[in-house]
Structures are given as C-alpha cells and as structure tokens.
PDB file of C-alpha atoms in Angstrom:
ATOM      1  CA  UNK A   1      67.963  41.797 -50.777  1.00  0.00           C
ATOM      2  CA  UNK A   2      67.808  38.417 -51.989  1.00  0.00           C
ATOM      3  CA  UNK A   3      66.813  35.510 -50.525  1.00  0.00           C
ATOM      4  CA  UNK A   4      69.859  33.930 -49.606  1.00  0.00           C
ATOM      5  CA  UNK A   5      70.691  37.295 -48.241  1.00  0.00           C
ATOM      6  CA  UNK A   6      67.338  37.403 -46.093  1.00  0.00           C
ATOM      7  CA  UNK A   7      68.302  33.943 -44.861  1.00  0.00           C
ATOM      8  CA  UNK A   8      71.660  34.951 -43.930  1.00  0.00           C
ATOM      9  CA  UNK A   9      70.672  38.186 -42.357  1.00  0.00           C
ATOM     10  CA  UNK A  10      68.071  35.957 -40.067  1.00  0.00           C
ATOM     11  CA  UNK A  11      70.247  33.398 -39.175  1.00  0.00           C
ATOM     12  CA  UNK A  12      72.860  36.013 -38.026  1.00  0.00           C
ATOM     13  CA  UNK A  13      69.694  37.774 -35.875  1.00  0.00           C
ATOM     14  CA  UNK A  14      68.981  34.891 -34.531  1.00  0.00           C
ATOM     15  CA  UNK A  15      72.722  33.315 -33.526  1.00  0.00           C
ATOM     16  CA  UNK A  16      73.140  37.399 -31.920  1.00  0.00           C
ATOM     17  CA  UNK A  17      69.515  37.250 -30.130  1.00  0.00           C
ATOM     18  CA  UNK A  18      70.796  33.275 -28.780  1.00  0.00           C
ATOM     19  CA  UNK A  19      74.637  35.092 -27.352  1.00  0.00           C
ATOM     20  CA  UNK A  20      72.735  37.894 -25.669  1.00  0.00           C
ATOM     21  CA  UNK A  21      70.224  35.294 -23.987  1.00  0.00           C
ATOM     22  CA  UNK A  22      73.260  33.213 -22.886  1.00  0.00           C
ATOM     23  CA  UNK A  23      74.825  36.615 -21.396  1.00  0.00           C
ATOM     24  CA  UNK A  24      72.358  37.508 -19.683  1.00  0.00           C
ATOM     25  CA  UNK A  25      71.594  34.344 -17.974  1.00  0.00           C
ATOM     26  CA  UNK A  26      75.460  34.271 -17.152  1.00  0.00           C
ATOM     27  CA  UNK A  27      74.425  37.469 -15.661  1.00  0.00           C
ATOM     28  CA  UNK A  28      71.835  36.311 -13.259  1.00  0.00           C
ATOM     29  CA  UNK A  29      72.346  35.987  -9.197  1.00  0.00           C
ATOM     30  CA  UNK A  30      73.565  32.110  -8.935  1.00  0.00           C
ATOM     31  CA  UNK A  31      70.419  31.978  -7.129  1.00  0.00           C
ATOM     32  CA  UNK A  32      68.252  32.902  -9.679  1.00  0.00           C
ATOM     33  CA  UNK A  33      69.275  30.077 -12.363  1.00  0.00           C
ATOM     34  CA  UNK A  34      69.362  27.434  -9.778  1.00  0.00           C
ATOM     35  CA  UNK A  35      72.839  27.006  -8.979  1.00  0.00           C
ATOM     36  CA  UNK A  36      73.529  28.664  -5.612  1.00  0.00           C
ATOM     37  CA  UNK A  37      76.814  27.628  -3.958  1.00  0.00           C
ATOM     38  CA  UNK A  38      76.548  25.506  -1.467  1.00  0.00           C
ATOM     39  CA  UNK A  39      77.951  27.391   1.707  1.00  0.00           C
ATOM     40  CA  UNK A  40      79.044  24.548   4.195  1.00  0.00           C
ATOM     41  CA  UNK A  41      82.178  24.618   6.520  1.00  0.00           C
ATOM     42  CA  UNK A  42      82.368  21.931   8.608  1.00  0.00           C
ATOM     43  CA  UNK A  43      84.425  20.767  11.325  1.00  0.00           C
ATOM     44  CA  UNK A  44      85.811  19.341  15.046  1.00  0.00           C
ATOM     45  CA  UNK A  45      84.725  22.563  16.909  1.00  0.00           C
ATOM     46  CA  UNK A  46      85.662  20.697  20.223  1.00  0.00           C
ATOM     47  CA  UNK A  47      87.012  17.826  22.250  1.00  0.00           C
ATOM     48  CA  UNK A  48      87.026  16.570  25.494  1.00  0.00           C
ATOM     49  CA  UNK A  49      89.467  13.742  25.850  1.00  0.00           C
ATOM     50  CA  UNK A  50      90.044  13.586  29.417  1.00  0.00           C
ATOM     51  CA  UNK A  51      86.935  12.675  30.807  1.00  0.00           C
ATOM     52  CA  UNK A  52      86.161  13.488  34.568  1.00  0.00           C
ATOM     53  CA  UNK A  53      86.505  10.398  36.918  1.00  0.00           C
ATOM     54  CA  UNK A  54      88.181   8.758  33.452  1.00  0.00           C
ATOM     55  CA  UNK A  55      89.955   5.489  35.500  1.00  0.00           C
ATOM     56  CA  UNK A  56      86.010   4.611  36.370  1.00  0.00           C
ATOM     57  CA  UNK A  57      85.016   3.045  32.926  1.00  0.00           C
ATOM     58  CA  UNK A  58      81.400   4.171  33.643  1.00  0.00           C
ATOM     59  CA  UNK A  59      78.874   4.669  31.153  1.00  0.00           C
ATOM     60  CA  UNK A  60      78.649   8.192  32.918  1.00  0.00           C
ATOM     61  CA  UNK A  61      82.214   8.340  32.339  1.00  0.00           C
ATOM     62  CA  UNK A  62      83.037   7.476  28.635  1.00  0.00           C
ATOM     63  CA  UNK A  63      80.231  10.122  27.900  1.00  0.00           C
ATOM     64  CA  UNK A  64      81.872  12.562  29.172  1.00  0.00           C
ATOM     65  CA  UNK A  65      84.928  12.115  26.668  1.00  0.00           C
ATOM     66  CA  UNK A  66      83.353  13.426  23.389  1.00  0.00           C
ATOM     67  CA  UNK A  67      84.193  15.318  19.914  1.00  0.00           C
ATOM     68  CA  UNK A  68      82.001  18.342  18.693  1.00  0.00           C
ATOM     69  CA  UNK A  69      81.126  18.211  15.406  1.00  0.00           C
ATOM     70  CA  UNK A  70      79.963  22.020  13.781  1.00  0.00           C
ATOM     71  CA  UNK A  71      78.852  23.144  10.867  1.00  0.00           C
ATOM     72  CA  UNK A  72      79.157  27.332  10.626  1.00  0.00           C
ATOM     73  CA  UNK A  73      77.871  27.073   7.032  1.00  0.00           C
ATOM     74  CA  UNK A  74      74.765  28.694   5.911  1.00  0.00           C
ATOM     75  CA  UNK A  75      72.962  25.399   4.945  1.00  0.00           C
ATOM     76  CA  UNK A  76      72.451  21.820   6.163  1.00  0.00           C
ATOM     77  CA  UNK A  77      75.163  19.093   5.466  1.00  0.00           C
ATOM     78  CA  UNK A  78      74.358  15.345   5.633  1.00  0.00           C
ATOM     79  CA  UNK A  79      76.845  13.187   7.199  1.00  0.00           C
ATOM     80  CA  UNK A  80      75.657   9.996   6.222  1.00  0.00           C
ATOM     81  CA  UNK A  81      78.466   7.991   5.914  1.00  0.00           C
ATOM     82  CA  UNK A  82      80.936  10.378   7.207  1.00  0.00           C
ATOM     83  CA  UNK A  83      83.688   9.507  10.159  1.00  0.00           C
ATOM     84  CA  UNK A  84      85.043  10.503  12.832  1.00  0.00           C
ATOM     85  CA  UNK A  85      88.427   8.392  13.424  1.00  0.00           C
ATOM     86  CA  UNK A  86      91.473   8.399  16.444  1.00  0.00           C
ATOM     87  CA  UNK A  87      95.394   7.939  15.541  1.00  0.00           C
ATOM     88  CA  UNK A  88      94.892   3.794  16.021  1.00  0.00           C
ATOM     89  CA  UNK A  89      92.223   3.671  13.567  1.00  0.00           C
ATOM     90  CA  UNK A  90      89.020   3.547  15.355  1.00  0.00           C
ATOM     91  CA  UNK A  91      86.177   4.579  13.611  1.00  0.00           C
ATOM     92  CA  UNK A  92      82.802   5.817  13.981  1.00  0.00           C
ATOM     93  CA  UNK A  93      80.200   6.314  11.282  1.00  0.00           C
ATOM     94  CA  UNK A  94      77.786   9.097  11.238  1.00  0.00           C
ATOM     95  CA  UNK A  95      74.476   7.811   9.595  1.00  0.00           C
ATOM     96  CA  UNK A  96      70.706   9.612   8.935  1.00  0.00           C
ATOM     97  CA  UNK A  97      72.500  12.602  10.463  1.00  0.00           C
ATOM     98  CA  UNK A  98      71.924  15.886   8.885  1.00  0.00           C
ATOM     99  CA  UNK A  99      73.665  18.924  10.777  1.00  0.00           C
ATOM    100  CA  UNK A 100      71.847  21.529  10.110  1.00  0.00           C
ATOM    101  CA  UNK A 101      73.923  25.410   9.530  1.00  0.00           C
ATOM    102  CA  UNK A 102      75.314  26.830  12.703  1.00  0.00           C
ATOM    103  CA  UNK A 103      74.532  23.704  14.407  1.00  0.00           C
ATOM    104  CA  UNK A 104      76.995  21.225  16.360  1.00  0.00           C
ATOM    105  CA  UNK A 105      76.770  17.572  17.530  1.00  0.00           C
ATOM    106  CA  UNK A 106      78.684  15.924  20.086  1.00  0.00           C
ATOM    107  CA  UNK A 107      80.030  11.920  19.634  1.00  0.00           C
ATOM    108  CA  UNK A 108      79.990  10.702  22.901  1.00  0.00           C
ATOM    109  CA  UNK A 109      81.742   7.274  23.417  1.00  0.00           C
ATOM    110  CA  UNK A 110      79.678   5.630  25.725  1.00  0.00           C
ATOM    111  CA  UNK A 111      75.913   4.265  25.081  1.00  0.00           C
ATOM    112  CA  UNK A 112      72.558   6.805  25.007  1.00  0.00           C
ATOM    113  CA  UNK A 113      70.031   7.493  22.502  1.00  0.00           C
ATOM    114  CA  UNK A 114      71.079   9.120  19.451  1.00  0.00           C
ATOM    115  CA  UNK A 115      69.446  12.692  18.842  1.00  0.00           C
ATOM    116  CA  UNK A 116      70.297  15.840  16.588  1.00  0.00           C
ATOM    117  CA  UNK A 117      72.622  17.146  19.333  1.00  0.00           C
ATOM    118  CA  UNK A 118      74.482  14.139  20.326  1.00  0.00           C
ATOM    119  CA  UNK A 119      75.240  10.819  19.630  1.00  0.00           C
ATOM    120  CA  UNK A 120      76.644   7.678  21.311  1.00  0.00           C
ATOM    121  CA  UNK A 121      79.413   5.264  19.639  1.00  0.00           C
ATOM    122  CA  UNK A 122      78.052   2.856  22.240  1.00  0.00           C
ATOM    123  CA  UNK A 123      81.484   1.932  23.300  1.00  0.00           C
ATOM    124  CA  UNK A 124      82.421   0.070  26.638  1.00  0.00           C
ATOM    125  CA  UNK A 125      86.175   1.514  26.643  1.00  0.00           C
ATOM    126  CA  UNK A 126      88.046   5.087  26.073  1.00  0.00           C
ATOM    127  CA  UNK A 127      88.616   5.957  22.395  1.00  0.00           C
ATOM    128  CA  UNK A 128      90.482   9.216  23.005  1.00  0.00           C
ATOM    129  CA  UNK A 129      94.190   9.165  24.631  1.00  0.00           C
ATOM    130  CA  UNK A 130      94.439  12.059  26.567  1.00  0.00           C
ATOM    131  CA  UNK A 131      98.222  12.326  26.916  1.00  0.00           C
ATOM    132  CA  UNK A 132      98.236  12.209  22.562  1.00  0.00           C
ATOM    133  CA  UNK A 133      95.808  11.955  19.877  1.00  0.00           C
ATOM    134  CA  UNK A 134      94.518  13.120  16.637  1.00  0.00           C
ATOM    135  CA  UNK A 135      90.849  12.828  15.672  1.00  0.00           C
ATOM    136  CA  UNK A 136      90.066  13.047  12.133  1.00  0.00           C
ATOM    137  CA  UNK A 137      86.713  13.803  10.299  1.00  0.00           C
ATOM    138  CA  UNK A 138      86.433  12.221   6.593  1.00  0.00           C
ATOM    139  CA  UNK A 139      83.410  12.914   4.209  1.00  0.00           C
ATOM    140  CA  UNK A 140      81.635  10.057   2.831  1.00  0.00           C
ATOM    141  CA  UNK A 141      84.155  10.179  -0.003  1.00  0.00           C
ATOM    142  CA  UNK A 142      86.578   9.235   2.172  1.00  0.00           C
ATOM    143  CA  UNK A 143      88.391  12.669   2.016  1.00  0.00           C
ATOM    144  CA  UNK A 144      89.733  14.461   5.279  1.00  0.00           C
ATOM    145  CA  UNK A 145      87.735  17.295   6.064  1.00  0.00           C
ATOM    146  CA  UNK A 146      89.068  18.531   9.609  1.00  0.00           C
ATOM    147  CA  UNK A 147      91.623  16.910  11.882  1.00  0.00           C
ATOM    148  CA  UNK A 148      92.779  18.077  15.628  1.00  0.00           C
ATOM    149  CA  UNK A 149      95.904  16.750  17.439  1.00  0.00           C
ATOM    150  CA  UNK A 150      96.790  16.819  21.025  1.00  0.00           C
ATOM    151  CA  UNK A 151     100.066  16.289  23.269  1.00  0.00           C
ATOM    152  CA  UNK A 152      99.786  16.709  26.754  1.00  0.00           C
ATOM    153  CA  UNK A 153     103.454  17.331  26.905  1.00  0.00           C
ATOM    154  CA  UNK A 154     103.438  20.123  24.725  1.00  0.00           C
ATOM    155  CA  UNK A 155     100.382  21.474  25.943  1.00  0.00           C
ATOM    156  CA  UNK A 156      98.835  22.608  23.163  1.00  0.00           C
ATOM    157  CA  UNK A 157      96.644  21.107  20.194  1.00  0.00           C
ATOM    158  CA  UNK A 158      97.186  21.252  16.237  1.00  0.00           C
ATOM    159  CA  UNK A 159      94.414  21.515  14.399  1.00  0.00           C
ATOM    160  CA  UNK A 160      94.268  21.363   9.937  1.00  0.00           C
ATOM    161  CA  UNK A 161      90.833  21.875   8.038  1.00  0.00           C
ATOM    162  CA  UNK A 162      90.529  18.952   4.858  1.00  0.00           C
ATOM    163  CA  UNK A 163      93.824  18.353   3.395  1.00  0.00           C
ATOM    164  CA  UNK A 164      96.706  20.575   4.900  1.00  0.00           C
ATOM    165  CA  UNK A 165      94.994  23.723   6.363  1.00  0.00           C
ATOM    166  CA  UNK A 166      96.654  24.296   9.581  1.00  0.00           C
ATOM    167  CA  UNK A 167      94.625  26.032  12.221  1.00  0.00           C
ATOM    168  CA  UNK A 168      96.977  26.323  15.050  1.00  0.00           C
ATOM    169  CA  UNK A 169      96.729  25.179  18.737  1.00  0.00           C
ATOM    170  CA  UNK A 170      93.920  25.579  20.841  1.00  0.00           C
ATOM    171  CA  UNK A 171      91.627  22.598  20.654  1.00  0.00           C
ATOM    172  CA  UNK A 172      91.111  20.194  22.798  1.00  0.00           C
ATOM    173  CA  UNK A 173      87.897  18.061  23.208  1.00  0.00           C
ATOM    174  CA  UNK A 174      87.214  14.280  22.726  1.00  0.00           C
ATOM    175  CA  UNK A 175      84.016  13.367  20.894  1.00  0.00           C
ATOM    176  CA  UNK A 176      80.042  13.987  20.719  1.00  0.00           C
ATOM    177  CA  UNK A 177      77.048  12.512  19.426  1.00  0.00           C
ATOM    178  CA  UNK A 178      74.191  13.585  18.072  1.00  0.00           C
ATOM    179  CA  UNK A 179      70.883  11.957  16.236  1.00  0.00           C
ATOM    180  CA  UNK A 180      71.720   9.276  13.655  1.00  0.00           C
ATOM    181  CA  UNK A 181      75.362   8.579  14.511  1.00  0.00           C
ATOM    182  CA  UNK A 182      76.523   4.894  14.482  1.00  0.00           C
ATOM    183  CA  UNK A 183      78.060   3.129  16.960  1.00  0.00           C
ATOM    184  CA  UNK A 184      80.929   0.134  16.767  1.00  0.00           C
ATOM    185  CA  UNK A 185      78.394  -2.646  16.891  1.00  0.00           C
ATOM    186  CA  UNK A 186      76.287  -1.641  13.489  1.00  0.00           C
ATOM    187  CA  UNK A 187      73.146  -2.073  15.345  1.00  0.00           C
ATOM    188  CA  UNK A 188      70.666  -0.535  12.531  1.00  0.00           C
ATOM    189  CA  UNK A 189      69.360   3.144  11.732  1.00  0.00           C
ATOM    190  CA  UNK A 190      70.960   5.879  13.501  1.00  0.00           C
ATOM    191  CA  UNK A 191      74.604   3.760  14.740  1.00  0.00           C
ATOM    192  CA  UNK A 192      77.538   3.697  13.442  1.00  0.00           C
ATOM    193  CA  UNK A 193      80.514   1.138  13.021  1.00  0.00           C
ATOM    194  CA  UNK A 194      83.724   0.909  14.491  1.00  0.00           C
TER     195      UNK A 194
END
C-alpha cells in the first residue's frame, strides 16, 4: 500500500468512525444529549364570571369572579409577560409567575396579595360579562394559547386551545390569581397592567 493509499484508507476510517458517532448520538434518549422536550400544556381550566352578590361591587365580590389558569404539563412554565384578556380588550399581565406542572392559579379581579395560587388584577369594577364573554390567554409572544367563550343564552361555553383547537362547551369560570400576576395599575413586582 502506498502512501497516498494509507492516507486515503485513514481518512475514509476516520469520516466512517465520525457517521457512526453521529448515529449513535442520534440514537440517544432526548434526555441523554440534553435536549428533552419540553412537556407543557397550558390553559383556562376554569371561570367564574358570575360572581355571588355580583350588583355589590365589593372587594369580596369582584374576587369571587376569577379565571383558572393550569398547567397539566410535566414541567414548570413561566408566564412572565403572558395575558389574560376579555372580548373589550382588557388586559392583565402575568409577571415573576412561574406555574409549576399540574399546578393552577386563579386571577381574581379584585385587590389581595399575589401568591403562587392566586392573584389579584386589583380592579375596582367587573371584568367578566356574565351574560357573554370570551377570555383569552396569549404567551409572551403575543400568540393565543387558550381561549373560552360564554353565552348565557345558549347556555353553554366554547372553548379553543392556541390558534383554532376547539374544545367544545363546558367551561365556565371568570378569572384567578396567583403569585406574581399584575394588576391594571403597574404597581411594581408581582402586578400586572391593564
């Protein structure tokens, strides 16, 4: 064999030896080589929208009109940034909130102290119609995740995951709130806007 041919032969070796490393990384559990899924489903599990004693106006009152925010993934999903919007555009902002897997908040509309299982838009009137409404959960992307609608006349509630996943009727709660969720007057750490 000549040297050229030795050279050759190596080179060849060593290109096969480099495929069957790439193979059999390929081959590897995604967890093993660092890039696991991410398995996150997220969405309005819930809402109340007709509060008890809802003509009142009482701070008692607008927190019992809430959405419930879950997440039935298998790991944590920060909604920094995230929203939680009604059909006449107000908004809340979720920030320093991370909802940990098979875990739910609730966005409650009236003022309280934010915590991991509920938060407060610190609002002074209803957000949620209950005769017809749609809430609507966007990432931080501003892409819809989850949306629920509800018509008292029709009794019944539509409900799509992101885009256009319809779920079918039976929702119908308002909003929650849990730890780091904004509120409508921006007041710092852990409240949203609106």
């Amino acid at each position: 064999m000549t040297a050229s041919q030795t050279f050759t032969a190596r080179r060849l070796a060593a290109a096969a030896l480099s495929a069957a490393a790439l193979v059999g990384a390929a081959a590897l559990p995604a967890a093993a080589n660092g890039t696991a899924p991410r398995g996150s489903q997220v969405e309005i599990s819930k809402v109340q929208y007709d509060a008890p004693g809802h003509g009142s106006r009482s701070n008692r009152s607008l927190n019992e009109e809430w959405v419930q925010i879950t997440n039935s993934g298998r790991d944590s999903v920060n909604l920094d940034d995230w929203t939680l919007s009604n059909r006449e555009g107000r908004v809340y902002t979720f920030h320093h909130l991370r909802l940990n897997s098979h875990s739910s908040v609730r966005v409650h509309t009236g003022v309280g102290r934010d915590t991991y299982r509920d938060v407060y838009q610190d609002r002074r009137n209803f957000v949620w119609d209950d005769r017809k409404d749609t809430a609507t959960l966007r990432n931080d992307h501003r892409r819809v995740v989850d949306t629920i609608s509800w018509d008292a006349r029709h009794h019944g509630n539509d409900r799509s995951h992101g885009d256009d996943h319809g779920r079918g009727p039976g929702h119908g709660d308002d909003h929650g709130r849990g730890p780091g969720h904004g509120d409508d007057h921006g007041r710092g750490p852990g409240h949203g806007h609106r």
